[in-house]
Amino acid sequence: MFEEILDNYSWKEIEQRINSKTASDVQRAIYNDSRNLDDFMALISPSAEDFIEEIAQKSKELTLKRFGKTVRLYIPLYLSNECSNACVYCGFNCRNNIARTTLDFDTVKKELEAIKEMGFESILIVTGEHPKKAGVDYLKKAVDMASKMFAQVSLEVQPLDMEDYSDLMKEGLHSVYVYQETYNKQNYQNYHLGGKKADFSYRLDTPDRLGVAGIHRMGLGVLLGLENWRVDSFFTALHLDYLRRKYWKTKYSISFPRLRPHAGNFEPSYPISDKQLVLLMCAYRLFDEDVEISLSTRENAYFRDNVFPLAVSAMSAGSSTEPGGYSDGDHGLEQFSVDDDRSPLDVAHVIKEKGYDPVWKDWDGGFFYRK
């Protein structure tokens, strides 16, 4: 399991190693034929910020080589904002006094129909982490409904057991995104005050369970703003390196959620600037040419329009983080505020204007095992 590898590293020592990288280390990492974890440390170091143009151009070159001028479009569907976790940074925190709901399946059908009319074929089902209100049986029904209408169905929900993932794959599940939020084992409990999510090890082992289940694609990431983003990103890259070696048939995705305004008053202790976020995305592209790099509507339109050609291969569009937000929204149920509120067609238009193709469908369920 990955935790055995993680325990061999010191957070402070990795921080010191990253901060000690020099300009020559960065240049060597940029122009190496292949790059290892030490190169990745150089690419996300403070010294690398002076070479952001060179790193970005190399990243763009590698992105074009691997993905061509395409960007996969997807949309999140929030089914529930009920949660049993007390995460200080999240609007769904069970201790926040907000209206709660879990969509019934008649409403789920309306949401799916509304999204289908937008043109999407790739859908990401999202819930708060509440095993009783939105547990495995509920998710199986939702995935089954979605897979009959969409070519690609993904999940971002509470971590599950391996057998549960296997069962969901039989219903048509294609991808699972699970974020550790932070790999700082010592400080993890400061942000997760109650609920199943407070179990650091169970969450950390989730990608292994997904790998054993044989999931087609899994997504990793940390919540940018909780801890030193450079160190957390190194450990994400370490995790990615471990997984792609052990579960080589699975494809991988990296997301970059920055803390956004939400119910509650948590403020990030380690903010990451726009320039640093661009550097981080491009560093991942140099580290792994094949990894999907995903950019959500947490970021504003100007940033997304100018950054996607440098490294991004997937983007959300037209997102609502409120359960029922596509067919009957605006009830104050959102997880966080969306910054890019343009319609999917407007986003697709900008992608085309820049000479790229918005890809609504890049997978067919007929190629995937299903009961």
GROMACS .gro file of C-alpha atoms in nm:
model
  371
    1MET     CA    1   0.000   0.000   0.000
    2PHE     CA    2   0.109   0.356  -0.068
    3GLU     CA    3   0.105   0.457   0.298
    4GLU     CA    4   0.412   0.238   0.357
    5ILE     CA    5   0.596   0.447   0.096
    6LEU     CA    6   0.460   0.776   0.229
    7ASP     CA    7   0.583   0.697   0.580
    8ASN     CA    8   0.940   0.680   0.450
    9TYR     CA    9   0.933   1.051   0.368
   10SER     CA   10   0.960   1.355   0.591
   11TRP     CA   11   0.739   1.653   0.504
   12LYS     CA   12   1.000   1.901   0.626
   13GLU     CA   13   1.285   1.733   0.439
   14ILE     CA   14   1.089   1.737   0.113
   15GLU     CA   15   1.007   2.104   0.170
   16GLN     CA   16   1.375   2.180   0.219
   17ARG     CA   17   1.475   1.983  -0.091
   18ILE     CA   18   1.222   2.168  -0.305
   19ASN     CA   19   1.330   2.507  -0.172
   20SER     CA   20   1.696   2.426  -0.231
   21LYS     CA   21   1.657   2.359  -0.604
   22THR     CA   22   1.866   2.593  -0.817
   23ALA     CA   23   1.826   2.749  -1.160
   24SER     CA   24   2.052   2.484  -1.310
   25ASP     CA   25   1.834   2.210  -1.156
   26VAL     CA   26   1.530   2.367  -1.321
   27GLN     CA   27   1.694   2.400  -1.662
   28ARG     CA   28   1.813   2.040  -1.649
   29ALA     CA   29   1.459   1.925  -1.566
   30ILE     CA   30   1.311   2.122  -1.854
   31TYR     CA   31   1.540   1.976  -2.117
   32ASN     CA   32   1.578   1.618  -1.990
   33ASP     CA   33   1.440   1.355  -2.228
   34SER     CA   34   1.247   1.203  -1.936
   35ARG     CA   35   1.184   1.332  -1.585
   36ASN     CA   36   1.182   1.175  -1.241
   37LEU     CA   37   1.051   1.291  -0.905
   38ASP     CA   38   1.366   1.492  -0.839
   39ASP     CA   39   1.308   1.681  -1.163
   40PHE     CA   40   0.947   1.740  -1.059
   41MET     CA   41   1.069   1.899  -0.736
   42ALA     CA   42   1.283   2.136  -0.940
   43LEU     CA   43   0.991   2.225  -1.168
   44ILE     CA   44   0.767   2.327  -0.877
   45SER     CA   45   1.040   2.499  -0.677
   46PRO     CA   46   1.060   2.875  -0.614
   47SER     CA   47   1.352   2.884  -0.859
   48ALA     CA   48   1.126   2.751  -1.135
   49GLU     CA   49   0.910   3.063  -1.130
   50ASP     CA   50   1.187   3.247  -1.317
   51PHE     CA   51   1.158   2.990  -1.599
   52ILE     CA   52   0.781   2.975  -1.629
   53GLU     CA   53   0.783   3.072  -1.998
   54GLU     CA   54   1.021   2.791  -2.091
   55ILE     CA   55   0.830   2.540  -1.878
   56ALA     CA   56   0.497   2.648  -2.025
   57GLN     CA   57   0.621   2.620  -2.384
   58LYS     CA   58   0.763   2.273  -2.319
   59SER     CA   59   0.435   2.173  -2.157
   60LYS     CA   60   0.237   2.301  -2.454
   61GLU     CA   61   0.461   2.105  -2.690
   62LEU     CA   62   0.409   1.782  -2.494
   63THR     CA   63   0.034   1.840  -2.460
   64LEU     CA   64  -0.002   1.886  -2.836
   65LYS     CA   65   0.210   1.577  -2.897
   66ARG     CA   66  -0.007   1.358  -2.673
   67PHE     CA   67  -0.357   1.506  -2.699
   68GLY     CA   68  -0.350   1.715  -3.013
   69LYS     CA   69  -0.569   2.024  -3.027
   70THR     CA   70  -0.852   1.872  -2.825
   71VAL     CA   71  -1.013   1.943  -2.489
   72ARG     CA   72  -1.258   1.697  -2.333
   73LEU     CA   73  -1.565   1.868  -2.185
   74TYR     CA   74  -1.751   1.727  -1.885
   75ILE     CA   75  -2.005   1.849  -1.632
   76PRO     CA   76  -2.055   1.770  -1.262
   77LEU     CA   77  -2.397   1.658  -1.139
   78TYR     CA   78  -2.444   1.716  -0.767
   79LEU     CA   79  -2.699   1.472  -0.625
   80SER     CA   80  -2.668   1.546  -0.253
   81ASN     CA   81  -2.522   1.806  -0.021
   82GLU     CA   82  -2.580   1.596   0.290
   83CYS     CA   83  -2.257   1.499   0.460
   84SER     CA   84  -2.149   1.322   0.778
   85ASN     CA   85  -1.801   1.477   0.778
   86ALA     CA   86  -1.685   1.789   0.960
   87CYS     CA   87  -1.429   1.930   0.716
   88VAL     CA   88  -1.347   2.290   0.808
   89TYR     CA   89  -1.289   2.400   0.447
   90CYS     CA   90  -1.610   2.268   0.288
   91GLY     CA   91  -1.953   2.421   0.248
   92PHE     CA   92  -2.110   2.076   0.296
   93ASN     CA   93  -1.956   2.047   0.647
   94CYS     CA   94  -2.217   1.869   0.861
   95ARG     CA   95  -2.179   2.144   1.121
   96ASN     CA   96  -2.271   2.422   0.876
   97ASN     CA   97  -2.628   2.546   0.908
   98ILE     CA   98  -2.742   2.512   0.547
   99ALA     CA   99  -3.042   2.358   0.375
  100ARG     CA  100  -2.981   1.992   0.294
  101THR     CA  101  -3.120   1.765   0.028
  102THR     CA  102  -3.059   1.439  -0.156
  103LEU     CA  103  -3.231   1.423  -0.492
  104ASP     CA  104  -3.497   1.162  -0.546
  105PHE     CA  105  -3.467   0.963  -0.866
  106ASP     CA  106  -3.743   1.154  -1.044
  107THR     CA  107  -3.536   1.469  -0.995
  108VAL     CA  108  -3.217   1.286  -1.091
  109LYS     CA  109  -3.385   1.197  -1.420
  110LYS     CA  110  -3.478   1.563  -1.478
  111GLU     CA  111  -3.119   1.668  -1.407
  112LEU     CA  112  -2.982   1.408  -1.648
  113GLU     CA  113  -3.224   1.520  -1.919
  114ALA     CA  114  -3.130   1.887  -1.867
  115ILE     CA  115  -2.759   1.803  -1.897
  116LYS     CA  116  -2.817   1.587  -2.204
  117GLU     CA  117  -2.980   1.883  -2.378
  118MET     CA  118  -2.658   2.079  -2.328
  119GLY     CA  119  -2.472   1.829  -2.545
  120PHE     CA  120  -2.257   1.654  -2.287
  121GLU     CA  121  -2.159   1.288  -2.307
  122SER     CA  122  -1.926   1.291  -2.007
  123ILE     CA  123  -2.081   1.336  -1.663
  124LEU     CA  124  -1.929   1.347  -1.314
  125ILE     CA  125  -2.166   1.245  -1.033
  126VAL     CA  126  -2.087   1.424  -0.707
  127THR     CA  127  -2.232   1.391  -0.357
  128GLY     CA  128  -2.147   1.489  -0.005
  129GLU     CA  129  -2.006   1.201   0.194
  130HIS     CA  130  -2.309   1.054   0.370
  131PRO     CA  131  -2.320   0.672   0.354
  132LYS     CA  132  -2.682   0.657   0.473
  133LYS     CA  133  -2.833   0.932   0.260
  134ALA     CA  134  -2.624   0.870  -0.055
  135GLY     CA  135  -2.478   0.525  -0.003
  136VAL     CA  136  -2.377   0.248  -0.241
  137ASP     CA  137  -2.730   0.141  -0.335
  138TYR     CA  138  -2.825   0.501  -0.415
  139LEU     CA  139  -2.507   0.546  -0.620
  140LYS     CA  140  -2.563   0.220  -0.812
  141LYS     CA  141  -2.907   0.340  -0.919
  142ALA     CA  142  -2.774   0.684  -1.016
  143VAL     CA  143  -2.484   0.538  -1.217
  144ASP     CA  144  -2.719   0.295  -1.390
  145MET     CA  145  -2.951   0.580  -1.491
  146ALA     CA  146  -2.666   0.800  -1.610
  147SER     CA  147  -2.488   0.526  -1.805
  148LYS     CA  148  -2.801   0.467  -2.013
  149MET     CA  149  -2.789   0.829  -2.128
  150PHE     CA  150  -2.418   0.922  -2.132
  151ALA     CA  151  -2.110   0.762  -2.284
  152GLN     CA  152  -1.890   0.825  -1.979
  153VAL     CA  153  -1.994   0.826  -1.612
  154SER     CA  154  -1.756   0.924  -1.333
  155LEU     CA  155  -1.790   0.953  -0.956
  156GLU     CA  156  -1.660   1.193  -0.693
  157VAL     CA  157  -1.813   1.064  -0.371
  158GLN     CA  158  -1.703   0.910  -0.041
  159PRO     CA  159  -1.430   0.642  -0.060
  160LEU     CA  160  -1.576   0.293  -0.093
  161ASP     CA  161  -1.464  -0.065  -0.051
  162MET     CA  162  -1.314  -0.248  -0.348
  163GLU     CA  163  -1.622  -0.471  -0.385
  164ASP     CA  164  -1.844  -0.162  -0.405
  165TYR     CA  165  -1.635  -0.021  -0.687
  166SER     CA  166  -1.657  -0.352  -0.871
  167ASP     CA  167  -2.036  -0.347  -0.838
  168LEU     CA  168  -2.057   0.012  -0.960
  169MET     CA  169  -1.842  -0.073  -1.262
  170LYS     CA  170  -2.102  -0.334  -1.356
  171GLU     CA  171  -2.357  -0.051  -1.362
  172GLY     CA  172  -2.142   0.144  -1.608
  173LEU     CA  173  -1.896   0.338  -1.391
  174HIS     CA  174  -1.592   0.452  -1.591
  175SER     CA  175  -1.384   0.679  -1.363
  176VAL     CA  176  -1.348   0.772  -0.996
  177TYR     CA  177  -1.194   1.092  -0.858
  178VAL     CA  178  -1.081   1.087  -0.495
  179TYR     CA  179  -0.872   1.365  -0.347
  180GLN     CA  180  -0.657   1.319  -0.039
  181GLU     CA  181  -0.697   1.695   0.027
  182THR     CA  182  -0.352   1.692   0.192
  183TYR     CA  183  -0.080   1.431   0.234
  184ASN     CA  184   0.038   1.598   0.554
  185LYS     CA  185  -0.046   1.311   0.787
  186GLN     CA  186   0.035   1.510   1.099
  187ASN     CA  187  -0.194   1.804   1.014
  188TYR     CA  188  -0.470   1.610   0.837
  189GLN     CA  189  -0.679   1.588   1.155
  190ASN     CA  190  -0.675   1.968   1.190
  191TYR     CA  191  -0.902   1.993   0.886
  192HIS     CA  192  -1.112   1.678   0.929
  193LEU     CA  193  -1.274   1.703   1.270
  194GLY     CA  194  -1.523   1.420   1.244
  195GLY     CA  195  -1.679   1.158   1.020
  196LYS     CA  196  -1.531   0.881   0.809
  197LYS     CA  197  -1.313   1.127   0.622
  198ALA     CA  198  -1.109   1.175   0.940
  199ASP     CA  199  -0.963   0.829   0.870
  200PHE     CA  200  -0.648   0.933   0.681
  201SER     CA  201  -0.538   0.578   0.600
  202TYR     CA  202  -0.868   0.457   0.457
  203ARG     CA  203  -0.885   0.756   0.227
  204LEU     CA  204  -0.521   0.718   0.124
  205ASP     CA  205  -0.575   0.352   0.035
  206THR     CA  206  -0.871   0.428  -0.194
  207PRO     CA  207  -0.667   0.444  -0.518
  208ASP     CA  208  -0.525   0.099  -0.436
  209ARG     CA  209  -0.877  -0.038  -0.399
  210LEU     CA  210  -0.969   0.123  -0.730
  211GLY     CA  211  -0.663  -0.027  -0.894
  212VAL     CA  212  -0.750  -0.375  -0.769
  213ALA     CA  213  -1.108  -0.329  -0.893
  214GLY     CA  214  -0.969  -0.243  -1.237
  215ILE     CA  215  -1.120   0.104  -1.278
  216HIS     CA  216  -1.057   0.256  -1.620
  217ARG     CA  217  -0.944   0.595  -1.487
  218MET     CA  218  -0.884   0.744  -1.145
  219GLY     CA  219  -0.824   1.104  -1.047
  220LEU     CA  220  -0.591   1.240  -0.781
  221GLY     CA  221  -0.541   1.583  -0.629
  222VAL     CA  222  -0.503   1.795  -0.318
  223LEU     CA  223  -0.701   2.095  -0.203
  224LEU     CA  224  -0.473   2.385  -0.288
  225GLY     CA  225  -0.462   2.619   0.007
  226LEU     CA  226  -0.464   2.377   0.300
  227GLU     CA  227  -0.089   2.311   0.324
  228ASN     CA  228   0.226   2.408   0.134
  229TRP     CA  229   0.113   2.339  -0.222
  230ARG     CA  230   0.463   2.254  -0.343
  231VAL     CA  231   0.508   1.975  -0.086
  232ASP     CA  232   0.154   1.841  -0.125
  233SER     CA  233   0.201   1.835  -0.502
  234PHE     CA  234   0.525   1.639  -0.467
  235PHE     CA  235   0.341   1.373  -0.267
  236THR     CA  236   0.063   1.368  -0.526
  237ALA     CA  237   0.328   1.304  -0.792
  238LEU     CA  238   0.483   1.034  -0.573
  239HIS     CA  239   0.140   0.872  -0.541
  240LEU     CA  240   0.085   0.896  -0.916
  241ASP     CA  241   0.423   0.740  -0.985
  242TYR     CA  242   0.346   0.451  -0.750
  243LEU     CA  243   0.001   0.389  -0.900
  244ARG     CA  244   0.099   0.399  -1.265
  245ARG     CA  245   0.372   0.144  -1.199
  246LYS     CA  246   0.147  -0.092  -1.000
  247TYR     CA  247  -0.181  -0.049  -1.190
  248TRP     CA  248  -0.044   0.018  -1.535
  249LYS     CA  249  -0.370  -0.061  -1.717
  250THR     CA  250  -0.547   0.229  -1.544
  251LYS     CA  251  -0.539   0.585  -1.677
  252TYR     CA  252  -0.485   0.880  -1.444
  253SER     CA  253  -0.605   1.235  -1.400
  254ILE     CA  254  -0.484   1.527  -1.189
  255SER     CA  255  -0.714   1.808  -1.075
  256PHE     CA  256  -0.625   2.142  -0.917
  257PRO     CA  257  -0.902   2.257  -0.681
  258ARG     CA  258  -0.821   2.590  -0.521
  259LEU     CA  259  -1.024   2.686  -0.217
  260ARG     CA  260  -1.327   2.892  -0.318
  261PRO     CA  261  -1.584   3.093  -0.116
  262HIS     CA  262  -1.833   2.866   0.064
  263ALA     CA  263  -2.057   2.845   0.371
  264GLY     CA  264  -1.831   2.885   0.674
  265ASN     CA  265  -1.532   3.111   0.738
  266PHE     CA  266  -1.224   2.901   0.660
  267GLU     CA  267  -0.942   3.092   0.492
  268PRO     CA  268  -0.650   2.921   0.313
  269SER     CA  269  -0.318   2.935   0.496
  270TYR     CA  270  -0.109   2.865   0.187
  271PRO     CA  271  -0.267   3.047  -0.111
  272ILE     CA  272  -0.138   2.969  -0.458
  273SER     CA  273  -0.125   3.247  -0.717
  274ASP     CA  274  -0.238   3.220  -1.079
  275LYS     CA  275   0.124   3.214  -1.194
  276GLN     CA  276   0.209   2.936  -0.950
  277LEU     CA  277  -0.096   2.733  -1.055
  278VAL     CA  278   0.013   2.754  -1.419
  279LEU     CA  279   0.362   2.643  -1.316
  280LEU     CA  280   0.218   2.349  -1.124
  281MET     CA  281  -0.001   2.227  -1.411
  282CYS     CA  282   0.285   2.252  -1.657
  283ALA     CA  283   0.519   2.071  -1.417
  284TYR     CA  284   0.280   1.776  -1.409
  285ARG     CA  285   0.271   1.770  -1.788
  286LEU     CA  286   0.651   1.755  -1.806
  287PHE     CA  287   0.649   1.483  -1.540
  288ASP     CA  288   0.386   1.267  -1.712
  289GLU     CA  289   0.295   1.325  -2.076
  290ASP     CA  290  -0.003   1.089  -2.057
  291VAL     CA  291  -0.180   1.213  -1.744
  292GLU     CA  292  -0.512   1.394  -1.791
  293ILE     CA  293  -0.490   1.746  -1.654
  294SER     CA  294  -0.831   1.878  -1.561
  295LEU     CA  295  -0.938   2.238  -1.494
  296SER     CA  296  -1.272   2.316  -1.331
  297THR     CA  297  -1.504   2.616  -1.319
  298ARG     CA  298  -1.355   2.707  -0.981
  299GLU     CA  299  -1.123   2.920  -1.196
  300ASN     CA  300  -1.238   3.230  -1.380
  301ALA     CA  301  -1.303   3.248  -1.753
  302TYR     CA  302  -1.000   3.460  -1.838
  303PHE     CA  303  -0.763   3.225  -1.659
  304ARG     CA  304  -0.915   2.913  -1.816
  305ASP     CA  305  -0.921   3.056  -2.168
  306ASN     CA  306  -0.553   3.147  -2.158
  307VAL     CA  307  -0.418   2.849  -1.968
  308PHE     CA  308  -0.585   2.548  -2.128
  309PRO     CA  309  -0.358   2.532  -2.437
  310LEU     CA  310  -0.051   2.502  -2.214
  311ALA     CA  311  -0.135   2.178  -2.035
  312VAL     CA  312  -0.506   2.106  -1.998
  313SER     CA  313  -0.677   1.808  -2.161
  314ALA     CA  314  -1.016   1.822  -1.982
  315MET     CA  315  -1.241   2.104  -1.860
  316SER     CA  316  -1.577   2.128  -1.691
  317ALA     CA  317  -1.830   2.373  -1.828
  318GLY     CA  318  -2.171   2.508  -1.730
  319SER     CA  319  -2.122   2.372  -1.378
  320SER     CA  320  -2.363   2.398  -1.088
  321THR     CA  321  -2.250   2.277  -0.745
  322GLU     CA  322  -2.607   2.276  -0.614
  323PRO     CA  323  -2.818   1.956  -0.611
  324GLY     CA  324  -3.098   2.014  -0.860
  325GLY     CA  325  -2.911   2.311  -1.005
  326TYR     CA  326  -2.973   2.230  -1.371
  327SER     CA  327  -3.348   2.169  -1.365
  328ASP     CA  328  -3.457   2.370  -1.058
  329GLY     CA  329  -3.167   2.549  -0.891
  330ASP     CA  330  -3.094   2.858  -0.683
  331HIS     CA  331  -3.194   2.721  -0.344
  332GLY     CA  332  -2.871   2.802  -0.160
  333LEU     CA  333  -2.746   2.444  -0.162
  334GLU     CA  334  -2.414   2.490  -0.339
  335GLN     CA  335  -2.082   2.347  -0.218
  336PHE     CA  336  -1.875   2.644  -0.338
  337SER     CA  337  -1.911   2.942  -0.570
  338VAL     CA  338  -1.841   2.880  -0.938
  339ASP     CA  339  -1.617   3.145  -1.095
  340ASP     CA  340  -1.665   3.063  -1.465
  341ASP     CA  341  -2.043   3.071  -1.509
  342ARG     CA  342  -2.051   3.072  -1.889
  343SER     CA  343  -2.273   2.828  -2.076
  344PRO     CA  344  -2.117   2.511  -2.219
  345LEU     CA  345  -2.167   2.646  -2.571
  346ASP     CA  346  -1.986   2.968  -2.484
  347VAL     CA  347  -1.691   2.769  -2.347
  348ALA     CA  348  -1.689   2.547  -2.655
  349HIS     CA  349  -1.693   2.857  -2.877
  350VAL     CA  350  -1.380   2.997  -2.711
  351ILE     CA  351  -1.204   2.661  -2.746
  352LYS     CA  352  -1.283   2.662  -3.119
  353GLU     CA  353  -1.170   3.024  -3.156
  354LYS     CA  354  -0.829   2.920  -3.028
  355GLY     CA  355  -0.806   2.649  -3.292
  356TYR     CA  356  -0.893   2.356  -3.066
  357ASP     CA  357  -1.173   2.102  -3.080
  358PRO     CA  358  -1.411   2.069  -2.784
  359VAL     CA  359  -1.465   1.695  -2.739
  360TRP     CA  360  -1.807   1.607  -2.604
  361LYS     CA  361  -1.752   1.232  -2.639
  362ASP     CA  362  -1.419   1.047  -2.630
  363TRP     CA  363  -1.540   0.712  -2.499
  364ASP     CA  364  -1.819   0.469  -2.578
  365GLY     CA  365  -1.976   0.255  -2.310
  366GLY     CA  366  -1.994  -0.033  -2.555
  367PHE     CA  367  -1.621  -0.086  -2.503
  368PHE     CA  368  -1.658  -0.116  -2.127
  369TYR     CA  369  -1.765  -0.421  -1.928
  370ARG     CA  370  -2.112  -0.397  -1.789
  371LYS     CA  371  -2.353  -0.657  -1.655
   0.00000   0.00000   0.00000
